[in-house]
């Protein structure tokens, strides 16, 4: 244990950058701003200290595409912190880590078992490599309007019906903090010879907090994509790709290098190095504070009434096997407001920016950087919103999860000849693009799925309530690209 703590005090890449900075090397390489001198406005905006280490790969600082020195050491220290066999720095966000997991385990025509409420990055990967999704439609909580986790029974059935599938993909947790029985899914999948891939974009703290839901590496998953920048404190776009003992890390790095930049940002990588060190040394205390803040808000809103904060009462041992105790997911419909309406009011009237609002819920992201006075301000604003805006919820749409009708593969649909039709004329046709509310970026409709009347009604209602719809060629989302018939 002492040796582990000593190792985690290191920040190899950060330390190498600081040594390099002291050397005052004269730059005749890229980037062209030359430590900020070539762009004084940018230097004033970001600071000279930041631009002094916005450098290119070189021998003393290693190379992310083929690390042999300080980046390699930093990744080894990170792997130890996460309990993984290998850890890769990812500078293309968790999107690139998720896609690397899919590309490493499947190819064109291979089946992959996954819940439909995955992030668009997963379906984007299927568009690119031609793997075939086998959807495990999660149970839904109709009162809250959210999809839950995958049940073991559903996963077992999917495996039995698709014994040649290569992998099972799991959200750990979902955006709302819902956890499936990950260990149980790993056991079932491995028995069938399938890999398990975990999207832990919102699960960094599972590795560093105390009494958290099980992490992917602890559960024996083969790969996990971890958004260090979300709850862990690193810079936006920086993430980790973790691997268990069943993966060939050298091959995975080749896959990563197919799409990841050859000009990796040392600012992003150093932020991963420092954030990992901070969480490895202080994570228990940091995330206990986060849990305490979340519980405080839950108690306060319970006393205020109207709002419901997701809690352990949702746990059923199956589709809600566990719940992320840091997640401040709040159901708003009982005060007569859609989540997106509360989202807008908080920003416009109270100068509070929360993570997202959907048709019935909001998520206020509490993490390593929050302060007590900010928590109090959020509670006060929500109490005031209830007082000012509370109304009947009659006529409000509550259902969030729409079960897809899959006709053809995402790749086949995305690259097919298409035509642009008004929403209502598209009903019954096969969609050739994505439609999603962002955040969270979970598709309402994906390529290869049938456009139903329920989907069109949902899209129209989401637009009316002010949700930010993305993914379509038509930026106004008044028309949809559908696959041409008879071609």
Coordinates of C-alpha atoms in Angstrom, one line a residue:
X1 CA 0.0 0.0 0.0
X2 CA 2.9 2.4 0.8
X3 CA 4.5 1.6 -2.5
X4 CA 1.3 2.3 -4.3
X5 CA 0.9 5.7 -2.6
X6 CA 4.5 6.5 -3.4
X7 CA 4.0 5.7 -7.1
X8 CA 0.9 7.7 -7.3
X9 CA 2.7 10.8 -6.1
X10 CA 4.5 10.8 -9.4
X11 CA 3.3 12.8 -12.4
X12 CA 5.9 11.8 -15.0
X13 CA 4.7 13.8 -18.0
X14 CA 3.9 16.9 -16.0
X15 CA 7.4 16.8 -14.4
X16 CA 9.0 16.3 -17.8
X17 CA 7.2 19.4 -19.1
X18 CA 8.3 21.5 -16.2
X19 CA 11.9 20.4 -16.7
X20 CA 11.6 21.3 -20.4
X21 CA 10.1 24.7 -19.6
X22 CA 13.1 25.6 -17.4
X23 CA 15.5 24.7 -20.3
X24 CA 14.4 27.7 -22.4
X25 CA 14.8 25.8 -25.6
X26 CA 14.7 28.0 -28.8
X27 CA 11.7 26.6 -30.9
X28 CA 12.1 26.0 -34.6
X29 CA 9.3 23.5 -34.6
X30 CA 5.5 23.7 -34.4
X31 CA 3.2 25.0 -33.1
X32 CA 3.8 28.3 -34.9
X33 CA 2.8 30.5 -32.0
X34 CA 6.3 29.8 -30.6
X35 CA 5.4 29.6 -26.9
X36 CA 2.8 32.4 -27.4
X37 CA 5.1 35.0 -28.8
X38 CA 3.4 34.9 -32.2
X39 CA -0.1 35.4 -30.8
X40 CA 0.0 38.0 -28.0
X41 CA -3.8 38.0 -27.8
X42 CA -4.0 34.3 -27.3
X43 CA -1.2 34.5 -24.7
X44 CA -3.1 37.2 -22.8
X45 CA -6.2 35.0 -23.0
X46 CA -4.8 31.7 -21.9
X47 CA -1.6 32.8 -20.1
X48 CA 2.0 32.5 -21.0
X49 CA 2.5 29.6 -18.7
X50 CA 0.0 27.5 -20.6
X51 CA 1.4 28.4 -24.1
X52 CA 4.9 27.7 -22.9
X53 CA 4.1 24.0 -22.6
X54 CA 1.8 23.8 -25.7
X55 CA 4.5 22.0 -27.5
X56 CA 5.0 19.3 -30.1
X57 CA 6.2 15.8 -29.6
X58 CA 10.0 15.5 -29.2
X59 CA 12.4 13.0 -27.8
X60 CA 12.5 14.4 -24.2
X61 CA 8.7 14.6 -24.1
X62 CA 7.9 11.3 -25.9
X63 CA 5.2 10.7 -28.5
X64 CA 1.6 9.6 -27.7
X65 CA 1.4 7.5 -30.9
X66 CA 4.4 5.4 -29.9
X67 CA 5.3 6.1 -26.2
X68 CA 8.6 4.8 -24.9
X69 CA 9.5 7.2 -22.1
X70 CA 7.6 9.8 -20.0
X71 CA 4.2 9.2 -21.6
X72 CA 4.6 5.5 -21.2
X73 CA 5.5 5.9 -17.6
X74 CA 2.6 8.2 -17.0
X75 CA 0.2 5.7 -18.6
X76 CA 1.7 2.9 -16.4
X77 CA 1.1 4.9 -13.2
X78 CA -2.4 5.6 -14.4
X79 CA -3.1 2.0 -15.1
X80 CA -2.0 1.2 -11.5
X81 CA -4.3 3.9 -10.1
X82 CA -7.3 2.5 -12.0
X83 CA -6.5 -1.2 -11.3
X84 CA -6.1 -1.8 -15.1
X85 CA -3.5 -3.8 -17.0
X86 CA -3.0 -0.9 -19.4
X87 CA -4.2 2.8 -19.6
X88 CA -4.0 5.0 -22.6
X89 CA -4.1 8.8 -22.6
X90 CA -6.9 9.9 -25.0
X91 CA -7.0 13.4 -26.4
X92 CA -10.1 13.0 -28.6
X93 CA -12.5 12.8 -25.7
X94 CA -14.2 9.7 -24.5
X95 CA -15.8 9.5 -27.9
X96 CA -12.5 8.4 -29.4
X97 CA -12.0 5.9 -26.5
X98 CA -15.5 4.4 -27.0
X99 CA -14.9 4.1 -30.7
X100 CA -11.5 2.5 -30.1
X101 CA -13.2 -0.1 -27.9
X102 CA -15.7 -1.0 -30.7
X103 CA -13.1 -1.0 -33.4
X104 CA -10.8 -3.2 -31.4
X105 CA -13.4 -5.9 -30.8
X106 CA -15.6 -5.9 -33.9
X107 CA -15.4 -5.5 -37.7
X108 CA -17.9 -5.3 -40.5
X109 CA -20.7 -7.8 -40.1
X110 CA -19.9 -8.7 -36.5
X111 CA -22.7 -8.4 -33.9
X112 CA -22.3 -6.4 -30.7
X113 CA -24.9 -6.5 -27.9
X114 CA -25.7 -3.1 -26.4
X115 CA -28.5 -1.1 -24.8
X116 CA -30.2 1.4 -27.1
X117 CA -29.6 4.3 -24.7
X118 CA -25.9 4.5 -25.6
X119 CA -24.1 7.7 -26.5
X120 CA -24.0 8.6 -30.2
X121 CA -20.3 7.8 -30.3
X122 CA -21.1 4.1 -30.1
X123 CA -23.5 4.2 -33.1
X124 CA -21.1 6.4 -34.9
X125 CA -18.5 3.6 -34.5
X126 CA -21.0 1.1 -36.0
X127 CA -21.6 3.5 -39.0
X128 CA -17.8 3.6 -39.6
X129 CA -16.9 -0.1 -39.1
X130 CA -20.1 -1.8 -40.2
X131 CA -20.7 -3.9 -37.1
X132 CA -24.3 -4.9 -36.4
X133 CA -26.1 -3.7 -33.2
X134 CA -28.1 -6.2 -31.2
X135 CA -30.2 -4.0 -29.0
X136 CA -31.2 -5.0 -25.5
X137 CA -34.0 -2.5 -24.9
X138 CA -33.7 -1.5 -21.3
X139 CA -36.7 -1.3 -19.0
X140 CA -38.1 2.2 -18.6
X141 CA -39.3 4.0 -15.5
X142 CA -42.4 5.6 -17.0
X143 CA -42.9 8.0 -14.1
X144 CA -39.5 9.5 -14.5
X145 CA -39.4 9.0 -18.2
X146 CA -35.9 7.4 -18.3
X147 CA -34.4 4.2 -19.6
X148 CA -32.9 2.0 -16.8
X149 CA -30.0 -0.5 -17.0
X150 CA -29.8 -3.8 -18.7
X151 CA -31.1 -6.8 -16.8
X152 CA -29.1 -10.0 -16.6
X153 CA -32.1 -11.9 -18.1
X154 CA -32.1 -9.6 -21.1
X155 CA -28.4 -10.0 -21.7
X156 CA -28.5 -13.7 -21.3
X157 CA -31.4 -13.9 -23.8
X158 CA -29.5 -11.7 -26.3
X159 CA -26.4 -13.9 -26.0
X160 CA -28.4 -17.1 -26.5
X161 CA -30.1 -15.6 -29.6
X162 CA -26.9 -14.2 -31.0
X163 CA -24.1 -16.6 -29.9
X164 CA -21.6 -15.3 -32.5
X165 CA -21.7 -11.7 -31.1
X166 CA -18.2 -10.5 -30.3
X167 CA -18.9 -8.1 -27.4
X168 CA -21.4 -6.7 -24.9
X169 CA -21.4 -3.0 -24.4
X170 CA -22.6 -1.5 -21.0
X171 CA -23.2 2.0 -19.7
X172 CA -21.6 2.3 -16.2
X173 CA -23.4 4.4 -15.1
X174 CA -26.0 6.0 -17.4
X175 CA -26.2 9.8 -17.6
X176 CA -28.7 9.7 -14.7
X177 CA -26.5 7.5 -12.5
X178 CA -28.3 4.1 -13.1
X179 CA -26.0 1.1 -12.9
X180 CA -26.5 -2.4 -14.3
X181 CA -25.2 -5.6 -12.7
X182 CA -21.9 -5.1 -14.4
X183 CA -20.1 -8.0 -12.6
X184 CA -23.0 -10.4 -13.5
X185 CA -22.9 -9.2 -17.1
X186 CA -19.2 -9.8 -17.3
X187 CA -19.5 -13.3 -16.0
X188 CA -22.3 -14.2 -18.5
X189 CA -20.5 -12.6 -21.4
X190 CA -17.1 -14.1 -20.7
X191 CA -18.7 -17.6 -20.3
X192 CA -20.0 -17.1 -23.9
X193 CA -16.6 -16.0 -25.1
X194 CA -17.6 -12.3 -25.6
X195 CA -15.7 -9.2 -24.6
X196 CA -17.3 -6.6 -22.2
X197 CA -16.9 -2.9 -23.1
X198 CA -17.9 -0.3 -20.5
X199 CA -18.7 3.3 -21.2
X200 CA -17.6 5.0 -18.0
X201 CA -17.8 8.5 -19.3
X202 CA -19.6 9.4 -16.0
X203 CA -17.8 6.9 -13.8
X204 CA -14.4 8.2 -13.0
X205 CA -15.2 8.5 -9.3
X206 CA -16.0 4.8 -9.1
X207 CA -12.3 4.2 -9.1
X208 CA -11.4 6.7 -6.5
X209 CA -14.3 7.2 -4.2
X210 CA -15.3 5.0 -1.2
X211 CA -18.5 2.9 -1.2
X212 CA -19.1 3.5 -4.9
X213 CA -20.7 1.2 -7.5
X214 CA -18.3 -1.3 -8.9
X215 CA -15.9 -0.1 -11.6
X216 CA -15.4 -1.8 -14.9
X217 CA -11.9 -2.9 -14.1
X218 CA -12.9 -4.3 -10.7
X219 CA -15.8 -6.1 -12.3
X220 CA -13.4 -7.8 -14.8
X221 CA -14.5 -5.9 -17.9
X222 CA -12.1 -6.0 -20.9
X223 CA -12.1 -2.3 -21.8
X224 CA -13.5 0.9 -20.3
X225 CA -13.6 4.5 -21.6
X226 CA -13.3 7.0 -18.7
X227 CA -14.1 10.7 -19.0
X228 CA -11.5 12.1 -16.6
X229 CA -12.6 15.6 -17.5
X230 CA -16.2 15.1 -16.2
X231 CA -15.9 14.3 -12.5
X232 CA -12.2 14.0 -12.3
X233 CA -11.0 17.5 -12.9
X234 CA -8.8 17.2 -16.1
X235 CA -9.2 19.5 -19.1
X236 CA -12.2 19.0 -21.5
X237 CA -11.5 16.4 -24.2
X238 CA -9.1 14.4 -22.1
X239 CA -9.9 10.8 -21.2
X240 CA -8.5 7.4 -20.4
X241 CA -8.9 4.1 -22.2
X242 CA -8.5 1.2 -19.8
X243 CA -7.8 -2.4 -20.6
X244 CA -8.1 -5.6 -18.6
X245 CA -5.9 -8.7 -18.9
X246 CA -7.8 -10.1 -21.9
X247 CA -6.8 -7.4 -24.4
X248 CA -3.7 -7.1 -26.6
X249 CA -2.8 -3.5 -25.8
X250 CA -0.3 -3.2 -28.6
X251 CA -3.0 -4.0 -31.1
X252 CA -5.5 -1.6 -29.4
X253 CA -2.9 1.2 -29.7
X254 CA -2.7 0.6 -33.4
X255 CA -6.5 0.9 -33.6
X256 CA -6.4 4.1 -31.5
X257 CA -3.8 5.5 -33.9
X258 CA -6.2 5.0 -36.9
X259 CA -8.2 8.0 -35.7
X260 CA -6.4 9.8 -32.9
X261 CA -4.4 12.9 -33.8
X262 CA -0.6 12.7 -34.3
X263 CA -0.3 16.1 -32.7
X264 CA -1.5 15.3 -29.2
X265 CA -2.0 18.3 -26.9
X266 CA 0.5 18.2 -24.0
X267 CA -1.9 20.5 -22.1
X268 CA -4.5 17.7 -22.2
X269 CA -2.1 15.0 -21.4
X270 CA -0.6 16.9 -18.5
X271 CA -4.0 17.5 -17.1
X272 CA -4.7 13.8 -17.1
X273 CA -1.4 13.2 -15.3
X274 CA -2.1 15.8 -12.6
X275 CA -5.8 14.9 -12.2
X276 CA -5.0 11.2 -11.8
X277 CA -2.4 12.1 -9.1
X278 CA -4.9 14.3 -7.3
X279 CA -7.6 11.6 -7.3
X280 CA -5.3 8.7 -6.4
X281 CA -4.0 10.6 -3.3
X282 CA -7.2 12.5 -2.3
X283 CA -10.1 10.8 -4.0
X284 CA -11.8 9.3 -0.9
X285 CA -12.1 12.7 0.7
X286 CA -13.0 14.5 -2.5
X287 CA -15.9 12.2 -3.5
X288 CA -17.2 11.9 0.1
X289 CA -17.6 15.7 -0.1
X290 CA -19.4 15.3 -3.4
X291 CA -21.8 12.7 -1.9
X292 CA -22.4 14.9 1.1
X293 CA -23.4 17.8 -1.2
X294 CA -25.7 15.6 -3.2
X295 CA -27.4 14.2 -0.1
X296 CA -27.8 17.7 1.3
X297 CA -29.6 18.9 -1.9
X298 CA -31.8 15.8 -1.8
X299 CA -32.8 16.5 1.8
X300 CA -33.5 20.2 1.1
X301 CA -35.6 19.6 -2.0
X302 CA -37.5 16.9 -0.2
X303 CA -38.4 19.4 2.4
X304 CA -39.4 22.0 -0.2
X305 CA -41.6 19.4 -2.0
X306 CA -42.5 19.0 -5.7
X307 CA -39.1 17.9 -6.9
X308 CA -37.9 14.3 -6.7
X309 CA -34.1 13.6 -6.5
X310 CA -33.2 10.1 -7.7
X311 CA -32.2 8.0 -4.7
X312 CA -31.6 4.4 -3.5
X313 CA -35.4 3.8 -3.5
X314 CA -35.0 3.2 -7.2
X315 CA -32.7 0.2 -6.7
X316 CA -34.4 -3.1 -7.6
X317 CA -31.3 -5.4 -7.8
X318 CA -31.7 -5.9 -11.6
X319 CA -32.4 -3.1 -14.1
X320 CA -31.3 -0.6 -11.4
X321 CA -28.7 -2.7 -9.7
X322 CA -27.0 0.2 -8.1
X323 CA -27.1 4.0 -8.2
X324 CA -24.3 6.5 -8.4
X325 CA -24.4 8.4 -5.1
X326 CA -22.8 11.5 -6.6
X327 CA -25.4 12.1 -9.3
X328 CA -27.9 14.9 -8.6
X329 CA -30.6 13.9 -11.0
X330 CA -33.9 15.7 -10.3
X331 CA -37.4 15.0 -11.7
X332 CA -39.2 18.3 -12.3
X333 CA -42.6 17.4 -13.9
X334 CA -44.4 17.4 -10.5
X335 CA -43.8 21.2 -10.3
X336 CA -45.3 21.4 -13.8
X337 CA -42.0 22.2 -15.6
X338 CA -40.1 20.1 -18.2
X339 CA -36.5 19.6 -17.3
X340 CA -35.3 21.8 -20.2
X341 CA -37.5 24.6 -18.9
X342 CA -35.9 24.5 -15.5
X343 CA -32.5 24.3 -17.3
X344 CA -33.3 27.5 -19.2
X345 CA -34.7 29.4 -16.2
X346 CA -31.7 28.5 -14.0
X347 CA -29.3 29.9 -16.7
X348 CA -31.4 32.9 -17.8
X349 CA -32.7 34.1 -14.4
X350 CA -30.2 32.8 -11.9
X351 CA -26.9 32.6 -13.8
X352 CA -26.6 28.9 -12.9
X353 CA -25.5 26.5 -15.7
X354 CA -26.4 22.9 -15.1
X355 CA -25.4 19.9 -17.2
X356 CA -28.7 19.3 -19.0
X357 CA -32.4 19.2 -19.0
X358 CA -34.6 16.7 -20.8
X359 CA -38.4 16.5 -21.0
X360 CA -38.8 15.5 -17.3
X361 CA -35.5 15.8 -15.5
X362 CA -32.4 17.9 -14.9
X363 CA -28.9 16.9 -14.0
X364 CA -26.8 19.2 -11.9
X365 CA -23.2 17.8 -12.1
X366 CA -21.4 17.9 -8.8
X367 CA -17.7 17.1 -8.8
X368 CA -14.2 17.8 -7.5
X369 CA -14.5 21.6 -8.0
X370 CA -17.8 22.5 -6.2
X371 CA -18.1 24.7 -3.2
X372 CA -20.7 24.9 -0.4
X373 CA -21.9 28.4 -1.4
X374 CA -22.6 27.2 -4.9
X375 CA -24.7 24.3 -3.6
X376 CA -26.7 26.7 -1.4
X377 CA -27.3 28.9 -4.4
X378 CA -28.6 26.0 -6.5
X379 CA -31.0 24.9 -3.7
X380 CA -32.2 28.5 -3.3
X381 CA -32.8 28.9 -7.0
X382 CA -34.8 25.7 -7.3
X383 CA -37.0 26.7 -4.4
X384 CA -37.6 30.0 -6.0
X385 CA -38.4 28.5 -9.3
X386 CA -41.0 26.3 -7.7
X387 CA -42.6 29.3 -6.0
X388 CA -42.7 31.4 -9.2
X389 CA -43.5 28.8 -11.8
X390 CA -45.3 25.8 -10.3
X391 CA -48.3 24.7 -12.3
X392 CA -50.3 21.6 -13.2
X393 CA -48.4 19.0 -15.1
X394 CA -51.5 18.0 -17.1
X395 CA -50.7 17.5 -20.8
X396 CA -47.0 17.2 -20.3
X397 CA -45.2 14.5 -22.2
X398 CA -43.5 12.1 -19.7
X399 CA -42.1 9.2 -21.8
X400 CA -38.4 9.7 -22.5
X401 CA -37.3 6.3 -23.9
X402 CA -38.7 5.2 -27.3
X403 CA -38.1 1.6 -28.3
X404 CA -36.5 1.6 -31.7
X405 CA -37.8 -0.3 -34.7
X406 CA -34.5 -1.4 -36.5
X407 CA -34.8 -2.2 -40.2
X408 CA -31.2 -2.2 -41.5
X409 CA -27.7 -1.6 -40.1
X410 CA -26.5 1.9 -39.2
X411 CA -23.8 1.8 -41.8
X412 CA -26.1 0.6 -44.6
X413 CA -28.6 3.4 -43.8
X414 CA -26.1 6.2 -43.3
X415 CA -24.4 5.6 -46.7
X416 CA -27.5 4.8 -48.7
X417 CA -29.1 7.1 -51.2
X418 CA -31.4 9.4 -49.2
X419 CA -34.1 12.0 -49.6
X420 CA -35.0 14.9 -47.3
X421 CA -38.7 14.8 -46.2
X422 CA -40.8 16.9 -43.8
X423 CA -41.1 15.1 -40.4
X424 CA -44.7 13.9 -40.9
X425 CA -44.0 12.6 -44.4
X426 CA -41.1 10.6 -43.1
X427 CA -43.3 8.4 -40.9
X428 CA -42.9 4.8 -41.9
X429 CA -39.6 5.4 -43.7
X430 CA -36.1 4.3 -42.7
X431 CA -34.1 7.1 -41.1
X432 CA -30.7 7.8 -42.6
X433 CA -29.2 10.1 -40.0
X434 CA -29.2 10.8 -36.2
X435 CA -31.7 12.9 -34.2
X436 CA -30.7 13.5 -30.6
X437 CA -31.1 16.0 -27.7
X438 CA -27.6 17.2 -26.7
X439 CA -26.7 16.8 -24.0
X440 CA -26.8 13.9 -23.3
X441 CA -26.3 12.9 -26.9
X442 CA -28.4 9.7 -26.8
X443 CA -30.1 9.3 -30.1
X444 CA -33.9 9.6 -30.3
X445 CA -33.6 8.1 -33.8
X446 CA -30.6 6.5 -35.4
X447 CA -29.7 5.4 -39.0
X448 CA -31.4 2.3 -40.0
X449 CA -34.4 2.8 -37.6
X450 CA -38.0 3.3 -38.7
X451 CA -39.5 6.8 -38.3
X452 CA -42.6 6.3 -36.2
X453 CA -45.4 8.6 -35.3
X454 CA -44.3 8.5 -31.6
X455 CA -40.8 9.6 -32.6
X456 CA -42.1 12.5 -34.7
X457 CA -44.4 13.6 -31.8
X458 CA -41.5 13.4 -29.4
X459 CA -39.3 15.5 -31.7
X460 CA -41.9 18.2 -32.1
X461 CA -42.5 18.3 -28.4
X462 CA -38.8 18.5 -27.6
X463 CA -38.5 21.4 -30.1
X464 CA -41.4 23.2 -28.5
X465 CA -39.9 22.9 -25.0
X466 CA -36.5 24.2 -26.2
X467 CA -34.4 21.1 -26.3
X468 CA -31.2 21.4 -28.5
X469 CA -31.7 18.9 -31.2
X470 CA -28.6 17.8 -33.2
X471 CA -27.4 15.2 -35.7
X472 CA -29.6 16.1 -38.7
X473 CA -28.6 17.7 -42.0
X474 CA -31.5 20.1 -41.6
X475 CA -30.3 22.4 -38.8
X476 CA -33.9 23.4 -38.0
X477 CA -34.9 19.7 -37.7
X478 CA -38.0 20.3 -39.8
X479 CA -37.0 17.6 -42.3
X480 CA -35.4 14.1 -42.0
X481 CA -33.1 12.3 -44.3
X482 CA -34.7 8.9 -45.1
X483 CA -33.5 6.0 -47.2
X484 CA -34.8 6.2 -50.8
X485 CA -37.2 3.4 -51.6
X486 CA -36.6 1.0 -54.5
X487 CA -32.9 1.9 -55.0

